[in-house]
Coordinates of C-alpha atoms in Angstrom, one line a residue:
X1 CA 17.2 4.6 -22.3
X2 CA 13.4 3.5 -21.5
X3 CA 11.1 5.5 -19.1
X4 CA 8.2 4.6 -17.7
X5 CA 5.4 6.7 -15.8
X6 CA 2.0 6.0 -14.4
X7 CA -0.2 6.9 -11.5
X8 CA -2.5 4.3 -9.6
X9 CA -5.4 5.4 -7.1
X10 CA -5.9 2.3 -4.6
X11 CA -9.4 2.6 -2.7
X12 CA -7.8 1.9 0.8
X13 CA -6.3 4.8 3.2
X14 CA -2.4 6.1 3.3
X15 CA -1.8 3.9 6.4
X16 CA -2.9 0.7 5.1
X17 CA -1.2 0.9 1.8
X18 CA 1.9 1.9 3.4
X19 CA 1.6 -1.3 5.8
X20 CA 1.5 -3.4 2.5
X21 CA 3.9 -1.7 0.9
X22 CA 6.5 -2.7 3.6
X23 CA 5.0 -6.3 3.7
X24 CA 4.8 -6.8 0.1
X25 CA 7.6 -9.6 0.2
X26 CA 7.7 -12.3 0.2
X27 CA 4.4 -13.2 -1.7
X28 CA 3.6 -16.0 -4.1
X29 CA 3.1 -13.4 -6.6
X30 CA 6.3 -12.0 -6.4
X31 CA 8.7 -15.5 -6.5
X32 CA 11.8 -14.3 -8.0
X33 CA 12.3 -12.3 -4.6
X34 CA 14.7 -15.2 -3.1
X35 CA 15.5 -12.6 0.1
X36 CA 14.6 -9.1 2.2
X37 CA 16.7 -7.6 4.8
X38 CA 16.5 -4.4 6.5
X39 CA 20.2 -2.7 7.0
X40 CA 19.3 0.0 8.3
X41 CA 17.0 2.2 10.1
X42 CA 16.6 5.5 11.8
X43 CA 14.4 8.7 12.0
X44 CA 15.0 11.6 11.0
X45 CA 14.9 15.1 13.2
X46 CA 11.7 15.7 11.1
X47 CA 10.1 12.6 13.0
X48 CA 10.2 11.0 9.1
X49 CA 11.4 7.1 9.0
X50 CA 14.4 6.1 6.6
X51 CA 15.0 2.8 5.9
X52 CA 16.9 0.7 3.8
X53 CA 16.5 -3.4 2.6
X54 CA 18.4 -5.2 0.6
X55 CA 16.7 -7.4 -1.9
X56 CA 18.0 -10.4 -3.6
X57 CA 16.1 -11.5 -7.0
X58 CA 16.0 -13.8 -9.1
X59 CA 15.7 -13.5 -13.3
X60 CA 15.8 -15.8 -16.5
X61 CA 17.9 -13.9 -19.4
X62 CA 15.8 -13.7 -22.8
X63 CA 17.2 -16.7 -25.7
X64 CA 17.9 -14.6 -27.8
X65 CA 20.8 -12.8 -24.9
X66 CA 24.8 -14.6 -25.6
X67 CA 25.4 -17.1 -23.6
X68 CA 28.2 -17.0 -21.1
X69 CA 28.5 -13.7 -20.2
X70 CA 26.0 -13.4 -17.4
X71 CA 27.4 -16.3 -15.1
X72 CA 24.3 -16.1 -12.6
X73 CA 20.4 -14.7 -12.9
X74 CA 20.3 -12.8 -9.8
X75 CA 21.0 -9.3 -8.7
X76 CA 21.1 -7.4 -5.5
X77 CA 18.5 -4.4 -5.2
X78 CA 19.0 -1.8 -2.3
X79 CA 15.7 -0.1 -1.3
X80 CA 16.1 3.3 0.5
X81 CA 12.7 4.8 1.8
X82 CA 11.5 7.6 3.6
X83 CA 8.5 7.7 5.6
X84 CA 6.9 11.1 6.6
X85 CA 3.7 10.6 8.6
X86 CA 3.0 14.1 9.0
X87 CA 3.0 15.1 4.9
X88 CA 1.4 11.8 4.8
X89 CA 4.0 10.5 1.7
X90 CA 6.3 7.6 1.5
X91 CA 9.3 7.8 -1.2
X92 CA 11.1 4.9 -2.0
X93 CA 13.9 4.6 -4.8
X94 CA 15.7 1.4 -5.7
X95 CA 18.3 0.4 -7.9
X96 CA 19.9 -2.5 -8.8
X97 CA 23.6 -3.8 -7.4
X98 CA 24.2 -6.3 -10.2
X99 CA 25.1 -6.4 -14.0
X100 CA 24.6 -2.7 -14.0
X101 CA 26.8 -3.0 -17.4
X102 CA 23.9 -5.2 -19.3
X103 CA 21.3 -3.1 -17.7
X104 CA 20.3 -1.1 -14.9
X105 CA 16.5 0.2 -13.6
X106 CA 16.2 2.8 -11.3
X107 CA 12.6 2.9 -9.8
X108 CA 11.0 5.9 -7.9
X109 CA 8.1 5.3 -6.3
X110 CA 5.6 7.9 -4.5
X111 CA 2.2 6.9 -2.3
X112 CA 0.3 10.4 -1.1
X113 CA -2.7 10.5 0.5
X114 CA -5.5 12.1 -1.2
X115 CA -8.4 14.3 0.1
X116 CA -10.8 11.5 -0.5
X117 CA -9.0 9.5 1.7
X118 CA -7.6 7.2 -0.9
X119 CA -3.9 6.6 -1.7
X120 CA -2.3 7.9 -4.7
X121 CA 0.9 6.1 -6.0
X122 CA 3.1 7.9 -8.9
X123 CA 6.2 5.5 -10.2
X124 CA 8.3 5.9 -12.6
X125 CA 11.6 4.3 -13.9
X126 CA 14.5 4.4 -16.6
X127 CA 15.9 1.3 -17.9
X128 CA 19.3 2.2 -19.6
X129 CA 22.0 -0.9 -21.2
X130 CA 25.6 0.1 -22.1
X131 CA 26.2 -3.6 -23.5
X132 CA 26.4 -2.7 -26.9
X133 CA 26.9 -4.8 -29.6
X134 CA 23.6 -4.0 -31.4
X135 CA 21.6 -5.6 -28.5
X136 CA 21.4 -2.0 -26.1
X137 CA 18.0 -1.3 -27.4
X138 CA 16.7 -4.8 -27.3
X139 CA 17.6 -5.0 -24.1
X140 CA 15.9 -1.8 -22.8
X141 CA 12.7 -3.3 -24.2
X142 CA 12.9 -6.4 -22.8
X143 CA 13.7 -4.9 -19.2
X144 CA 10.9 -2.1 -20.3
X145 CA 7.8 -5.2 -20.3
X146 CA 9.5 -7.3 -17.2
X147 CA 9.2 -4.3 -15.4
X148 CA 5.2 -3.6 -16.5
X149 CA 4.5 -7.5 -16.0
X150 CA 5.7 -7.0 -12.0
X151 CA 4.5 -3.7 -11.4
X152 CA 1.2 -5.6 -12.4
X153 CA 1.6 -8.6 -10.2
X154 CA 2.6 -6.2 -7.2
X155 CA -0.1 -4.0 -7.6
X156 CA -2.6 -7.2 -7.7
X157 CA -1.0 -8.7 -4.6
X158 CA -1.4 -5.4 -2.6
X159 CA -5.0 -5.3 -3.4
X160 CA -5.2 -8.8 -1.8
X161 CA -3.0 -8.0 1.1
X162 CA -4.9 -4.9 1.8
X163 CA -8.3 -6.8 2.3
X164 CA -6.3 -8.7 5.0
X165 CA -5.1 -5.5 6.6
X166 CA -7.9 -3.8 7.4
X167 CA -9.5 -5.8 10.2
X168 CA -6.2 -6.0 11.7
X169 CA -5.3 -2.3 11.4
X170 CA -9.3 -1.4 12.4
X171 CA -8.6 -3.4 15.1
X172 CA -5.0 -2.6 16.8
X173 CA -6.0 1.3 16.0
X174 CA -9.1 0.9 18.2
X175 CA -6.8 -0.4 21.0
X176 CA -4.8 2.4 20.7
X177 CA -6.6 5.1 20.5
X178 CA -8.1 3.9 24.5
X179 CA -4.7 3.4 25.5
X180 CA -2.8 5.6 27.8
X181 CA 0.3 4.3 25.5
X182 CA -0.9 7.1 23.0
X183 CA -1.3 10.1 25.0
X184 CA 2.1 11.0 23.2
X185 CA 1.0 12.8 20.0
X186 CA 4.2 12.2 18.3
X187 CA 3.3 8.1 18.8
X188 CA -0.6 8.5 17.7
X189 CA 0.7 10.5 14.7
X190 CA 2.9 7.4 13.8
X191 CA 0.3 4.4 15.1
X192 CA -2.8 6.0 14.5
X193 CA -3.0 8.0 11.1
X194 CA -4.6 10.4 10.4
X195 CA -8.3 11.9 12.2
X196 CA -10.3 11.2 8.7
X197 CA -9.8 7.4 9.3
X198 CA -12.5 6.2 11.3
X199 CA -12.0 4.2 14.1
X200 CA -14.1 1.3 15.0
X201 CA -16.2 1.0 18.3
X202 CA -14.5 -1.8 20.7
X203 CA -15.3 -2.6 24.3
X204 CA -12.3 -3.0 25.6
X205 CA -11.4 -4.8 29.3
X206 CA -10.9 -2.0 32.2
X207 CA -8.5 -2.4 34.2
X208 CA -9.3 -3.8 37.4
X209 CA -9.0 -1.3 40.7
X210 CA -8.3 -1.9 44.5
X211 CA -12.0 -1.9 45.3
X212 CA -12.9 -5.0 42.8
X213 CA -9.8 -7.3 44.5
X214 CA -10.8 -6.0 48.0
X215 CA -12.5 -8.9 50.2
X216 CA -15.7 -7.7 53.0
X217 CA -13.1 -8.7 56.0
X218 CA -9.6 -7.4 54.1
X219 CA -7.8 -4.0 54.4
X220 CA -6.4 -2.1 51.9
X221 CA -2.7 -3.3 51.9
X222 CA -4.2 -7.0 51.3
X223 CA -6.1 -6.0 48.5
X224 CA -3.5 -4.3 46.6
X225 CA -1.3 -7.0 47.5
X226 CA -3.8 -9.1 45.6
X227 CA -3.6 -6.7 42.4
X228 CA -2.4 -8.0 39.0
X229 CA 0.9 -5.9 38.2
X230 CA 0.2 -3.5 35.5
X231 CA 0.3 -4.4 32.2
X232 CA 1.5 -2.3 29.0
X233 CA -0.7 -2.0 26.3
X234 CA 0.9 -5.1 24.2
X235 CA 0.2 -7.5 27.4
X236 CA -3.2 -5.8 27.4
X237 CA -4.2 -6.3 23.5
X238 CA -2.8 -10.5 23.7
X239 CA -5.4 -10.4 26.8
X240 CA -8.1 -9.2 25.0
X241 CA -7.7 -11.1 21.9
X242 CA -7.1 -14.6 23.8
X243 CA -9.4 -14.3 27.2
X244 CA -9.1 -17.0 29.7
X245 CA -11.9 -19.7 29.4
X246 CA -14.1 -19.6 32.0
X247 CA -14.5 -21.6 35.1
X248 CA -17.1 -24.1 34.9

């Protein structure tokens, strides 16, 4: 049996690593992913989110493996994370469904936020073969650097993504934190992170009252008659983002 352990600081906050994390497929860096689908989801008492995905992937067998007695490259992966926005962690193991026989890799991977601010991630895996025939240990090697070569692409790919995330998190976090949709601390917790991560200043739209639709000859049933229904906060952010052009 192989193992592998390492530990990785990324620059960028829990909540943004843990965005990429979940969005990290599919990516042109990771193209032997053919498929990802979530099976199930819930949340625990705890307020902590379990999920699990079910990943299809794609491999080339080494030359040097027999022919014949792997009839297809591909294997089924199940991914079962947990989610814990109050510790602040997200835990995610996942094994392969396929060829288990020639080899299977079990990977446990950890991202904790840090005092700094920065996210920590700890992963580790074991790569065992029962195939035999002189070939277990070549085998486990050859499983051993696949494994390094796409933690490497991953890890590369989430730097990217990351850059792309930010604006867009800075953004829909500064809409959240001046919407009544958050007065729920359970939902900020969850939405918002947590209070080290700065928020960025937006103006955003207020919402329009009965005096602004009022005319200088109507009453007050005409003018709230003449009110735009209220909107929930989704409604309100596509408003914001995409204003009406003005009249000329």
């Amino acid at each position: 049996m192989k193992f592998f352990s390492q530990s990785y600081s990324y620059d960028d906050p829990w909540s943004i690593v843990t965005l990429a994390f979940f969005l990290r497929y599919p990516n042109p860096y990771a193209s032997h992913v053919l498929s990802c689908d979530v099976i199930s989801r819930s949340v625990t008492p705890s307020g902590s989110l379990m999920t699990t995905r079910l990943i299809l992937k794609r491999g080339a067998m080494p030359r040097w493996f027999p022919k014949g007695i792997v009839s297809r490259a591909e294997s089924w992966v199940v991914e079962e994370t947990e989610v814990d926005p109050v510790g602040r962690t997200v835990r995610c193991q996942t094994r392969n469904l396929d060829h288990v026989k020639v080899m299977q890799v079990q990977e446990t991977v950890e991202f904790r936020s840090t005092p700094e601010g920065k996210t920590l991630q700890l992963t580790e895996a074991r790569i065992l073969s029962g195939f035999g025939w002189g070939l277990t240990r070549r085998i486990e090697t050859h499983g051993l650097n696949k494994f390094k070569a796409n933690l490497q692409r991953v890890r590369f790919h989430f730097m990217i993504l990351s850059t792309f995330l930010t604006p867009v998190y800075s953004l829909v976090k500064a809409f959240l934190s001046s919407s009544s949709s958050c007065d729920n601390p359970d939902c900020s917790q969850w939405l918002l992170g947590s209070p080290q991560d700065t928020p960025v200043s937006v103006n955003l739209p207020a919402q329009p009252t009965i005096a602004e639709h009022k005319t200088s000859t109507g009453t007050d049933a005409e003018a709230y008659s003449t009110m735009p229904r209220a909107q929930n906060s989704w409604s309100r952010l596509k408003a914001w983002l995409r204003p009406p052009p003005r009249a000329d």
